[in-house]
Coordinates of C-alpha atoms and ligand atoms in Angstrom, one line a residue:
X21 CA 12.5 -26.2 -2.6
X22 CA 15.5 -24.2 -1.7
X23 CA 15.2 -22.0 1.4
X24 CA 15.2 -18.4 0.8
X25 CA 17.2 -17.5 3.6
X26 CA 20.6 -20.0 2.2
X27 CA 20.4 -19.1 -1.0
X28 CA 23.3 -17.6 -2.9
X29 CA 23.1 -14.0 -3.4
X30 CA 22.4 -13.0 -0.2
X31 CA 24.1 -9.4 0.7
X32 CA 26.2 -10.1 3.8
X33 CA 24.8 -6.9 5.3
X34 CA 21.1 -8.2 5.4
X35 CA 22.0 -12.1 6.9
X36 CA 23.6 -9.4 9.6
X37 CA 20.4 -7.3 9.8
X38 CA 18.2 -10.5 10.3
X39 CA 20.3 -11.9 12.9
X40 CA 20.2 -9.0 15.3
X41 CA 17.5 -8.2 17.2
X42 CA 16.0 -5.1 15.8
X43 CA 14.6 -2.0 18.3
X44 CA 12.3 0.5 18.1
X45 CA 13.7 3.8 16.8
X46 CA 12.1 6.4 19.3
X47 CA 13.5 10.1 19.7
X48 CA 16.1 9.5 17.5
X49 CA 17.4 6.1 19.7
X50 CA 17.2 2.6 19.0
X51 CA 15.3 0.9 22.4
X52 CA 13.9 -2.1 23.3
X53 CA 10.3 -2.3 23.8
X54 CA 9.0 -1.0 27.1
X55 CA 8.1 -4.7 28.3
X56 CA 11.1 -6.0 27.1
X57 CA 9.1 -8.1 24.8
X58 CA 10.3 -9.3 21.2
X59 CA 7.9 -10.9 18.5
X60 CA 8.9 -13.2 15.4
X61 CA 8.7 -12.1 11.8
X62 CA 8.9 -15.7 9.5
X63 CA 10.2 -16.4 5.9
X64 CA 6.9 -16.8 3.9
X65 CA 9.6 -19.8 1.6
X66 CA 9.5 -21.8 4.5
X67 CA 7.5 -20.7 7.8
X68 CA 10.8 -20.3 9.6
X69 CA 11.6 -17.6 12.0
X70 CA 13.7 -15.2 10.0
X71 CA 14.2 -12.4 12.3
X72 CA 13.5 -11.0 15.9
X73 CA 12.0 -7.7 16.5
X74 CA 10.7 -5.4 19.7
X75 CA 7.6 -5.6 20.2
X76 CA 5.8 -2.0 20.6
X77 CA 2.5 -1.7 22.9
X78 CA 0.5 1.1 24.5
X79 CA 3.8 2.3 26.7
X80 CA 6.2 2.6 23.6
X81 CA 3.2 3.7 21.3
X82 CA 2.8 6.8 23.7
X83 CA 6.8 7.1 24.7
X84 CA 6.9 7.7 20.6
X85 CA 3.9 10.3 20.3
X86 CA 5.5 12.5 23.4
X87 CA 8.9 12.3 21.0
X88 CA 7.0 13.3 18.0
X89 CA 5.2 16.2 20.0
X90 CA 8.2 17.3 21.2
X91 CA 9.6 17.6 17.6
X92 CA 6.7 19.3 16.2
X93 CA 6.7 21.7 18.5
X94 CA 9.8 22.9 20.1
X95 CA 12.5 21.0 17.8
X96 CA 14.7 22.0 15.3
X97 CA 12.3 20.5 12.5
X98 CA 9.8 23.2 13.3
X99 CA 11.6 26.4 14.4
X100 CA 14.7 26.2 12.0
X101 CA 14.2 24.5 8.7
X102 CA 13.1 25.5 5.9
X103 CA 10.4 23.5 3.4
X104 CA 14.4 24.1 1.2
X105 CA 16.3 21.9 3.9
X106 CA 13.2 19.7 4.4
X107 CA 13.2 19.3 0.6
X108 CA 17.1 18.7 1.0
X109 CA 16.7 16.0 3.7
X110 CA 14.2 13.9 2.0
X111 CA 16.7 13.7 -1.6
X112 CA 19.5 12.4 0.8
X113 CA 17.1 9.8 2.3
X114 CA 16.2 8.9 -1.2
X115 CA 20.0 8.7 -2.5
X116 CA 20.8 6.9 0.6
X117 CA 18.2 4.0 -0.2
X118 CA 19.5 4.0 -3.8
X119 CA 23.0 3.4 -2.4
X120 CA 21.5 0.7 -0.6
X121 CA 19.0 -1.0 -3.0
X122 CA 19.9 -4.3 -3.7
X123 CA 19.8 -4.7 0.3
X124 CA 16.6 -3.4 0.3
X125 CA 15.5 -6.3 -2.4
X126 CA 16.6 -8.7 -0.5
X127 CA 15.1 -7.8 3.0
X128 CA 11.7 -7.1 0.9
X129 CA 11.5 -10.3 -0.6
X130 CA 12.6 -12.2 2.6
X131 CA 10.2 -10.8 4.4
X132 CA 7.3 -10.9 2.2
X133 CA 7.9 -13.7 0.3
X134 CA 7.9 -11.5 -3.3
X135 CA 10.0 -12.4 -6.3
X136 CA 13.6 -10.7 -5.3
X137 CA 13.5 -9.4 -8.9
X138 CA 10.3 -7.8 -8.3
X139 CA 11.5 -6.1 -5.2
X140 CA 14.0 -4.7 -7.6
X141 CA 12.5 -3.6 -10.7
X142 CA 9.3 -2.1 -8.7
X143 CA 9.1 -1.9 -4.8
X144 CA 12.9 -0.2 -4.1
X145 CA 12.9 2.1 -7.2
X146 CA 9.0 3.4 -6.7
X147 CA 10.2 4.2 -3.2
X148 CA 12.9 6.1 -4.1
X149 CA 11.3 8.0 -6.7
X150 CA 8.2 8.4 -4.1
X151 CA 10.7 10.2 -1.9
X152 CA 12.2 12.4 -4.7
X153 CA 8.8 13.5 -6.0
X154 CA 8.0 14.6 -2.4
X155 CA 11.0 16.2 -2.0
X156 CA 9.5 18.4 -4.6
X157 CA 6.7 19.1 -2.8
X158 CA 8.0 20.8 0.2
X159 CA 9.0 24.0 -1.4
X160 CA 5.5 24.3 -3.0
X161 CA 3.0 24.5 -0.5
X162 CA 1.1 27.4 -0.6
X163 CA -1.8 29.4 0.8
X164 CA -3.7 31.9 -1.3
X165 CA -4.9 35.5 -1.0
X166 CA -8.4 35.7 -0.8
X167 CA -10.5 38.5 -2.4
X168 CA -13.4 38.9 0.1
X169 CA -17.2 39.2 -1.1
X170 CA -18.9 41.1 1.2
X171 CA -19.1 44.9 0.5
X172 CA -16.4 46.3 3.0
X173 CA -14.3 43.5 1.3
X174 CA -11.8 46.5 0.6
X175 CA -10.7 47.4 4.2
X176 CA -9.7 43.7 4.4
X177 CA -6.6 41.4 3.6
X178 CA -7.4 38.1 3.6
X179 CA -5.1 34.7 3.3
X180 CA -4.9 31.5 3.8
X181 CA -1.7 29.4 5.1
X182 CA -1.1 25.7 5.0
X183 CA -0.2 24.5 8.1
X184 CA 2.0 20.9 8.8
X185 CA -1.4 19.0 10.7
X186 CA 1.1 18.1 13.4
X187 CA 1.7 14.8 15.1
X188 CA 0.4 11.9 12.5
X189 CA -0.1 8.1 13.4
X190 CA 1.0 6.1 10.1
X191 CA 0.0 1.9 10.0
X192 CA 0.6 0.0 7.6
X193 CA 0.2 -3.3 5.2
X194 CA 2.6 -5.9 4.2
X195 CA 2.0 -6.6 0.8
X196 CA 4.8 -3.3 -0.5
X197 CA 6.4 -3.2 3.0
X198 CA 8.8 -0.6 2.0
X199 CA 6.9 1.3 -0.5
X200 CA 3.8 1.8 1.8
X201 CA 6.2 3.5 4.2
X202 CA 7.0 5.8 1.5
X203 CA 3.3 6.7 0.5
X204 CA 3.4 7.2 3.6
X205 CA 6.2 9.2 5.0
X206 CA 7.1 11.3 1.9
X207 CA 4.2 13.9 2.1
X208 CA 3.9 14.1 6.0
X209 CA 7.7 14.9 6.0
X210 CA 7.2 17.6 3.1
X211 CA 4.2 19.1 5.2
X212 CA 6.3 19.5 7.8
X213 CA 4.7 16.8 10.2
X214 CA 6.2 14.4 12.4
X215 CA 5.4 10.8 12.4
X216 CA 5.0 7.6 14.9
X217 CA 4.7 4.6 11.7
X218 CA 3.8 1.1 12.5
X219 CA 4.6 -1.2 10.1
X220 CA 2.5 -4.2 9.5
X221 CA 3.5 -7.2 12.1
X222 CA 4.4 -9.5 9.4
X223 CA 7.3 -7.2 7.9
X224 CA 8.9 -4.7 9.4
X225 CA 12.3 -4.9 8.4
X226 CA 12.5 -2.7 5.8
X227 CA 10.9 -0.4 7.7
X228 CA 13.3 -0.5 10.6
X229 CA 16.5 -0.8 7.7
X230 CA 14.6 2.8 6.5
X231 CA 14.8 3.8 10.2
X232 CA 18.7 4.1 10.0
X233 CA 18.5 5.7 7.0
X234 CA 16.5 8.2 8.4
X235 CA 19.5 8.7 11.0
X236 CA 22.3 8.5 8.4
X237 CA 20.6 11.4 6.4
X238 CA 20.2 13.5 9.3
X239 CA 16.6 14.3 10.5
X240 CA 16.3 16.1 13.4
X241 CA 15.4 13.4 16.9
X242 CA 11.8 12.4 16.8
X243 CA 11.0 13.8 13.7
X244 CA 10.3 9.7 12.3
X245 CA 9.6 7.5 15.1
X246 CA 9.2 3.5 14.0
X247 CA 7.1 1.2 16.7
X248 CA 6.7 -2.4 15.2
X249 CA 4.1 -4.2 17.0
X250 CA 1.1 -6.1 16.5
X251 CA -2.4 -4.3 15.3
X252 CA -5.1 -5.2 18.1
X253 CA -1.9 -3.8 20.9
X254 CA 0.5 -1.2 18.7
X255 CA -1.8 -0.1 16.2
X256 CA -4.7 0.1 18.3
X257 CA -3.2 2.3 20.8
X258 CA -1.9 4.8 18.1
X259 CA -5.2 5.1 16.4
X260 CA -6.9 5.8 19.5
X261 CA -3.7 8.2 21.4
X262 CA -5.4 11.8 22.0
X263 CA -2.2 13.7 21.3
X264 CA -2.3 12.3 17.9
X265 CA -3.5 15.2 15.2
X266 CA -4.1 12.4 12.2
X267 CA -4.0 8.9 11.2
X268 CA -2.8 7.6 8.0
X269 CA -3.9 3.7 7.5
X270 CA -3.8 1.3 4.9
X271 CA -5.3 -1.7 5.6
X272 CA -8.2 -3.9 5.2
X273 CA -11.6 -3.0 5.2
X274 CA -12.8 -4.1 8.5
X275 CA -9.7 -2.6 10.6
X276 CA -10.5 0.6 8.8
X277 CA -13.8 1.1 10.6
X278 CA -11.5 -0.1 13.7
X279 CA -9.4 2.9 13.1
X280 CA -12.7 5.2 12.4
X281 CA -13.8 4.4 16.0
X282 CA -11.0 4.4 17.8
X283 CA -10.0 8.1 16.2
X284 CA -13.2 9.3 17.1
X285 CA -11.5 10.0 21.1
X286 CA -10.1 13.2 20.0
X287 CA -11.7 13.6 16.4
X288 CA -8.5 12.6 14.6
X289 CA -8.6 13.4 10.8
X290 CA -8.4 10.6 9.4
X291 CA -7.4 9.2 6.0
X292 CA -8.5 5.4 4.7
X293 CA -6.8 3.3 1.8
X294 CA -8.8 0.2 2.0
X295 CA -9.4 -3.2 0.2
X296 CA -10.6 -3.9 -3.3
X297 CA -12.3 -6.2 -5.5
X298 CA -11.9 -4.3 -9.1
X299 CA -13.5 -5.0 -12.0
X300 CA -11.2 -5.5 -15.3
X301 CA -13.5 -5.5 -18.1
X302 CA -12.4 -6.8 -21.7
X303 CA -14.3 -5.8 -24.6
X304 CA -14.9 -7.9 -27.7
X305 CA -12.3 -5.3 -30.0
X306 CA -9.9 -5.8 -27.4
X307 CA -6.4 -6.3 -28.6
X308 CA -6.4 -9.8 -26.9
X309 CA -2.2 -9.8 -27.5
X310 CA -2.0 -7.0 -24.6
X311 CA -5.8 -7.5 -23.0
X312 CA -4.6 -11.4 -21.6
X313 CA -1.3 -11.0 -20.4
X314 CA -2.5 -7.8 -19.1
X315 CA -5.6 -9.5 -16.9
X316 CA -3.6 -11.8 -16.0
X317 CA -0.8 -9.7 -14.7
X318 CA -3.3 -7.3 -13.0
X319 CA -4.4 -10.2 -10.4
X320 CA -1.6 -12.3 -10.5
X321 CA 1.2 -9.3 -9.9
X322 CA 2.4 -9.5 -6.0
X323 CA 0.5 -12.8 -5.6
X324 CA -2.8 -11.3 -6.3
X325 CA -1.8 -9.4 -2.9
X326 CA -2.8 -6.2 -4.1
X327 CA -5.6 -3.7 -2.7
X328 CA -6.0 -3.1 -6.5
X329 CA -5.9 -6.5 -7.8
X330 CA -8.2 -6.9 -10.9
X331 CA -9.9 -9.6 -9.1
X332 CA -13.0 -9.5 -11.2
X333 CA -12.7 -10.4 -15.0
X334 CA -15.6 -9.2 -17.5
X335 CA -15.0 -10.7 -20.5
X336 CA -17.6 -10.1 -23.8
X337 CA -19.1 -13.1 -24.5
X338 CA -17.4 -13.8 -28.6
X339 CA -14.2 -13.5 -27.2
X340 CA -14.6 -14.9 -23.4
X341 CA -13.4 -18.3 -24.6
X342 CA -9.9 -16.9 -26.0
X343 CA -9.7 -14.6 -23.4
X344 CA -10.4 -17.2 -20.4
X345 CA -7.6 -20.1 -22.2
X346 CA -4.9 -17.4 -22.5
X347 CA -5.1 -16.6 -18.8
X348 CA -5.0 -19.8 -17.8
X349 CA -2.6 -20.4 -19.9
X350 CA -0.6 -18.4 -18.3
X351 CA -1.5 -19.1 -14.7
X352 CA -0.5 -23.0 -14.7
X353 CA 3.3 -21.5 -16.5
X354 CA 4.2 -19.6 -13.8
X355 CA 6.7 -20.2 -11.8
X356 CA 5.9 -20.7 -8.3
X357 CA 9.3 -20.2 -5.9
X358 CA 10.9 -19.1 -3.1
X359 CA 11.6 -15.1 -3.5
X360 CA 15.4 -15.7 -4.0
X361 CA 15.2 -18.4 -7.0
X362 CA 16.5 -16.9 -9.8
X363 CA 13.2 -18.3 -11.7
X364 CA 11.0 -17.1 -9.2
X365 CA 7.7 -15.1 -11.1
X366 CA 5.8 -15.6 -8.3
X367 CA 6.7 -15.9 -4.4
X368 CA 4.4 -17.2 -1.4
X369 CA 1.7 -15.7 0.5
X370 CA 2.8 -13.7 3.0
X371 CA 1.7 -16.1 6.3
X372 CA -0.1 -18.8 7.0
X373 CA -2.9 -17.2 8.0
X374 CA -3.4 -15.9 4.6
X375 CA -2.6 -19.3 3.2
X376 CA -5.8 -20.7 5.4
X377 CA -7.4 -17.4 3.7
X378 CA -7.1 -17.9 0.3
X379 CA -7.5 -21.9 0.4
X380 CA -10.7 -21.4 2.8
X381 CA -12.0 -18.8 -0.1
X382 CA -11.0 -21.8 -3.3
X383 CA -12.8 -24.3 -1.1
X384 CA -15.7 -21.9 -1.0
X385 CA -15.9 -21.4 -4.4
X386 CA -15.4 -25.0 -5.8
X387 CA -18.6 -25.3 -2.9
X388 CA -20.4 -22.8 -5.0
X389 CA -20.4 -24.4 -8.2
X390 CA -17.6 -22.7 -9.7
X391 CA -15.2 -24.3 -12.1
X392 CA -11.0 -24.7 -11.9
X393 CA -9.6 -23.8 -14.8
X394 CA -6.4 -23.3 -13.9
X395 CA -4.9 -23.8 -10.1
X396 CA -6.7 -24.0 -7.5
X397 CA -4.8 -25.3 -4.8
X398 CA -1.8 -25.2 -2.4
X399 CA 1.3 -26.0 -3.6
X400 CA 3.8 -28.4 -1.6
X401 CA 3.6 -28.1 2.3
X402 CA 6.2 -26.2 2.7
X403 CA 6.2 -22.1 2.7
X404 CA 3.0 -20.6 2.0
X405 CA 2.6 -21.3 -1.8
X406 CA -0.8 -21.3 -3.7
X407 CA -1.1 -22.1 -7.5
X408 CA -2.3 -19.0 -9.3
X409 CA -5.9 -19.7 -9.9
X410 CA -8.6 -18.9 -12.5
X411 CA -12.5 -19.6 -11.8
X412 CA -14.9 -19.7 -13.9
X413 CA -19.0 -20.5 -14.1
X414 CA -19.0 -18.1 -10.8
X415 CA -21.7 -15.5 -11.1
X416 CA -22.0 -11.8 -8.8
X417 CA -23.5 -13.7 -5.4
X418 CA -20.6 -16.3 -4.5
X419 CA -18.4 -15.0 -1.7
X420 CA -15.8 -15.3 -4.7
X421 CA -16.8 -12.4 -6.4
X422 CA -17.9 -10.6 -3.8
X423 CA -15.4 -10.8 -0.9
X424 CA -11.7 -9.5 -0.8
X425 CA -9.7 -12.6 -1.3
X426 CA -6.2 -10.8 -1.4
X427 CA -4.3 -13.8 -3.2
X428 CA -3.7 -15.0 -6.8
X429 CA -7.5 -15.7 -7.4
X430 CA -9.4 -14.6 -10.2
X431 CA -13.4 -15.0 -11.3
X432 CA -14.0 -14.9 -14.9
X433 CA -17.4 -14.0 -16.7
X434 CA -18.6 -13.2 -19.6
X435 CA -21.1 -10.4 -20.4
X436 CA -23.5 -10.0 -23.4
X437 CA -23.6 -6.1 -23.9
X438 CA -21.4 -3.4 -22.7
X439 CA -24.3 -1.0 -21.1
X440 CA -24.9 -4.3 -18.5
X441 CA -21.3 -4.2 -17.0
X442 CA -21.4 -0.9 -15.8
X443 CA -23.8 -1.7 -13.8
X444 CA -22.2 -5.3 -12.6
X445 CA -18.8 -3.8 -12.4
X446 CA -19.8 -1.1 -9.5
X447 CA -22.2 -3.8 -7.8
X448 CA -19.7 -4.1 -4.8
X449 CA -19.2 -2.8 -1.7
X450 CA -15.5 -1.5 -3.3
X451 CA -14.4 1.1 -5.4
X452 CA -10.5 1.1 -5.6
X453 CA -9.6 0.8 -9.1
X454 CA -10.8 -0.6 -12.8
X455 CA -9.7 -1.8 -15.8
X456 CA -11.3 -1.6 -19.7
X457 CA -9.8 -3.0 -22.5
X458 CA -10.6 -1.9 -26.0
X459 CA -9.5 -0.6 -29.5
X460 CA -12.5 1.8 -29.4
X461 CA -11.5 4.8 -27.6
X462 CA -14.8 6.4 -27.1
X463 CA -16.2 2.9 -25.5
X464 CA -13.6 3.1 -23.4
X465 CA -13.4 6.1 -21.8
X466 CA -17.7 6.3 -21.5
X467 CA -17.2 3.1 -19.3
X468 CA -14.6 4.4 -17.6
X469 CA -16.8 7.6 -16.9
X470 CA -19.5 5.0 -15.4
X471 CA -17.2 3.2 -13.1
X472 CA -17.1 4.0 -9.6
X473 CA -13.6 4.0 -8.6
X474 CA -10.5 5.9 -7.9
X475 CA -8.6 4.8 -10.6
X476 CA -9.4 3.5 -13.6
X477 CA -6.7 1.7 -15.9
X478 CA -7.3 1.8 -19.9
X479 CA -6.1 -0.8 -21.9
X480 CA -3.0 -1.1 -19.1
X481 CA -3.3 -2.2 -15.6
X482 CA -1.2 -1.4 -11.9
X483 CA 0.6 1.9 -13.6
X484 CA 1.3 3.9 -10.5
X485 CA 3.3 7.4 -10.2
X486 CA 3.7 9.5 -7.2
X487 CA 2.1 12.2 -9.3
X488 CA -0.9 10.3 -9.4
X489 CA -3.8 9.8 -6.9
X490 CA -4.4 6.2 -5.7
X491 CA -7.5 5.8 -3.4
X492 CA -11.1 4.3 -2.8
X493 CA -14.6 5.2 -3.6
X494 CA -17.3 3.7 -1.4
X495 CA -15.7 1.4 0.9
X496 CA -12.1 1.2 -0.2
X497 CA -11.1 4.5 1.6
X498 CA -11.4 8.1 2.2
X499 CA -8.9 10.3 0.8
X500 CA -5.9 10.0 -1.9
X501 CA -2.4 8.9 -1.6
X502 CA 0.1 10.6 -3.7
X503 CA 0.2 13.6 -6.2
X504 CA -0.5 17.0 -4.7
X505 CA -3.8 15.4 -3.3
X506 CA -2.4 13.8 -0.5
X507 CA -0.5 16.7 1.0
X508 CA -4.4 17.8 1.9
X509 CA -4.2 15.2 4.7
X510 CA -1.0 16.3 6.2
X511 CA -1.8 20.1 6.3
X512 CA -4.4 22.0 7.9
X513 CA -5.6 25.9 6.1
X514 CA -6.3 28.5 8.5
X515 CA -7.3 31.9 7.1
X516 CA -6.0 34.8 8.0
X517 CA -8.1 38.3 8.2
X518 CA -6.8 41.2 8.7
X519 CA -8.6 44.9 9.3
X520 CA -7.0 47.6 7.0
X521 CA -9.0 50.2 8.8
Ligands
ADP6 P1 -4.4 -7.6 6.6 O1 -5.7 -8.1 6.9 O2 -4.1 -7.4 5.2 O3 -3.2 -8.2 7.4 P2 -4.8 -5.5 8.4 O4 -5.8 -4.4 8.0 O5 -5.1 -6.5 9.4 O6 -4.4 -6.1 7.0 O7 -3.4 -4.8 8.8 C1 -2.9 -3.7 8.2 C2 -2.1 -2.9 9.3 O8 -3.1 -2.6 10.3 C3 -1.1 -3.7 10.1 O9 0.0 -2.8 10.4 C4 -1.7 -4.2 11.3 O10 -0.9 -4.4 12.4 C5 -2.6 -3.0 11.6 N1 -3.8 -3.3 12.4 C6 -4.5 -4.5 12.5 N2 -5.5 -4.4 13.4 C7 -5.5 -3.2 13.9 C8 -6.2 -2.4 14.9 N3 -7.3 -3.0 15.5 N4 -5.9 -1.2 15.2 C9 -4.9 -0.6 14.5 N5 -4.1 -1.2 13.6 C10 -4.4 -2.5 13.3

């Protein structure tokens, strides 16, 4: 296989970014880590060290919340802009990173292993238009007047303001790098709030590429801080700093309820976006022309390394035989390569450690008693490729059903009678997002009214808009990203009475 890193249409200006030694942007200044330490980021194609980075800790963790603080409260982003130049700021930002897309692509799918043309098509051009739709949003938050109820309402005036929520802690994933950073940093910089963001260890670089962006379009010193570092030492000590007002975190699971504990110090909001294992349920008047390739696409898009990933298939039984073939069908023709191969569909994991995790989880299930029918293993020892995989003969107790496997791994089942998947789709701990496939509108939508999730996907899978909420029942998170939902998390409402008498 051909190394990522050599191959062809790499932009000059990204082999540059990869080969310097990338700082922390604190204050407004690119610095080295406190301890002068660095930490490796690899090439998912080939397990190679691709770039160098600072590595953040408690000291530069804190260094960044006193710049934030600093920002928020004396700076120029809080005493002299107006939500009109905040709006302004965060277009520029965006117009910046559309100047710069293709280099964006590239540094995406270097780092994270995804198919370069994926990068293009979805991760850089959700970003920007992320950022635009926020943009929006800064000229539009609003408080209300308030018509008391009491019966001296009248010598009252009552409103409410939204207020920035000040100083917010942002960590995230590595599966949309860029993209998360957006989710992230687009409404907290409409709100008016300024941010310390650690990205995930495994890919910061287009995080710290955004950085200088950030620079370029001319946001006020401390306003975005960026401290890569590792989760237990980085993350950890912005989730638990008392002179952070909110954490943002999208993660797995069992980190969350980290992040729940250690923000319990100073009684940080907090807001959750956690894992998944959603149910996509095809009915037996399905059209199967757009119900297969659409299964297939909703666990195998981004290597199945999706919080959202339509792990689960439900299939009714007369057409589970079809349905199962055509997925598998289309699982042993994809085309397995490093990011940069032209023919790439799909990359490699992300790391090693997630190889070990999604074999350890095919081992398991073979174990089990399920069945191959497509995949199933590594592929080549080189890079961190798995072959997209379908199981079947599984049933709702093996760890393969129930567990977050986060990699291009699907269980397939059939069911007898529509009432009965209700009940088995929502029999998880999870509750991120569903899919129903059927001709029969009013099936459709009364399932979709039964299902316990955030989002539920009908007869279409993994649309996303900034307009529209993404987030977790149950155990996949508290709180929405996106759409005017998420600017709850980044402001606070105080009400304001006033006598008249
Ligand atoms: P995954 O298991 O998919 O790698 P994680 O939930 O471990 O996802 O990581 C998501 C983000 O959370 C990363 O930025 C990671 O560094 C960070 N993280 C991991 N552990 C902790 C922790 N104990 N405290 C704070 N952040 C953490």
């Amino acid at each position: 296989m051909a190394t990522a890193v050599t191959a062809p249409p790499m932009d000059p200006k990204v082999s540059e970014f990869v080969a310097t030694k990338q700082k922390l942007l604190i204050n407004g200044k690119w610095v080295d880590a406190a301890s002068g330490k660095t930490f490796p980021t690899y090439n998912p194609a080939t397990g190679e060290v691709l770039a160098n980075v600072a590595e953040g800790d408690r000291e530069d963790i804190d260094r960044a919340v006193k710049a934030a603080r600093a920002a928020f409260e004396t700076g120029p982003w809080s005493q002299k802009l107006s939500p009109a130049q905040r709006a302004k700021l965060i277009w520029k930002l965006a117009d910046l990173i559309e100047q710069h897309q293709e280099e964006f692509a590239q540094l995406e799918s270097l780092d994270n292993g995804k198919p370069l043309k994926i990068s293009r098509i979805a991760d850089v051009p959700l970003t920007i238009e992320n950022f635009r739709y926020f943009a929006g949003w800064a000229t539009k938050i609003e408080g209300n007047t308030i018509p008391l109820t009491l019966a001296n309402s009248s010598k009252f005036l009552a409103y409410t303001l939204r207020e920035p929520v000040g100083v917010v802690g942002q960590i995230i994933p590595w599966n949309f790098p860029l993209l998360m950073a957006a989710w992230k940093l687009g409404p907290a910089l409409a709100a008016g709030c300024t941010i310390v963001l650690k990205p995930a260890e495994q890919t910061p670089l287009s995080a710290l590429r955004l950085g200088e962006l950030i620079q370029e379009a001319g946001f006020p010193d401390g306003v975005v801080n960026i401290v890569p570092g590792y989760g237990e030492t980085a993350g950890a000590a912005l989730a638990a700093h008392p002179d952070v007002d909110k954490i943002a975190f999208t993660g797995s699971t069992e980190v969350g309820k980290l992040i729940l504990q250690a923000a319990a110090g100073n009684l940080k909001k907090v807001s959750l976006e956690l894992g998944g294992k959603s149910p996509n349920i095809i009915l037996d008047d399905a059209d199967l022309n757009a119900a297969v390739p659409g299964a297939a696409s909703a666990i195998f898009f981004n290597h199945g390394q999706c919080c959202c990933a339509g792990s689960r298939l439900f299939v009714e039984e007369k057409v589970f035989d079809k349905v199962v073939e055509g997925v598998a069908q289309i699982a042993e023709n994809i085309k397995v390569k490093p990011g940069f191969d032209p023919d790439c569909e799909m990359g490699p994991l992300v790391s090693e450690e997630q190889l070990n995790r999604v074999c350890g989880y095919l081992e398991s299930g073979v174990r089990e008693g399920a069945k191959t029918v497509a995949g199933g293993k590594r592929l080549g020892d080189r890079g961190y490729f798995v072959k997209p995989t379908v199981l079947v003969n599984t049933n709702d107790k093996m760890k393969v059903v129930k567990e977050e496997i986060f990699g291009p791994v699907v269980t397939a089942t059939p069911f007898r009678d529509p009432k009965e998947i209700e009940a088995r789709a929502n029999d998880t701990i999870y509750g991120l997002a569903a899919g129903v496939w059927s001709r029969d509108i009013k099936k459709a939508h009364t399932i979709a009214a039964k299902l316990r999730a955030g989002t539920v996907w009908i007869n279409c899978y993994n649309v996303f808009d900034p307009a529209l909420p993404f987030g977790g029942y149950k155990q996949s998170g508290w709180g929405r990203e996106m759409g005017h939902e998420v600017l709850e998390h980044y402001t606070e409402v105080k009400s304001v009475c006033a006598s008249l008498t």
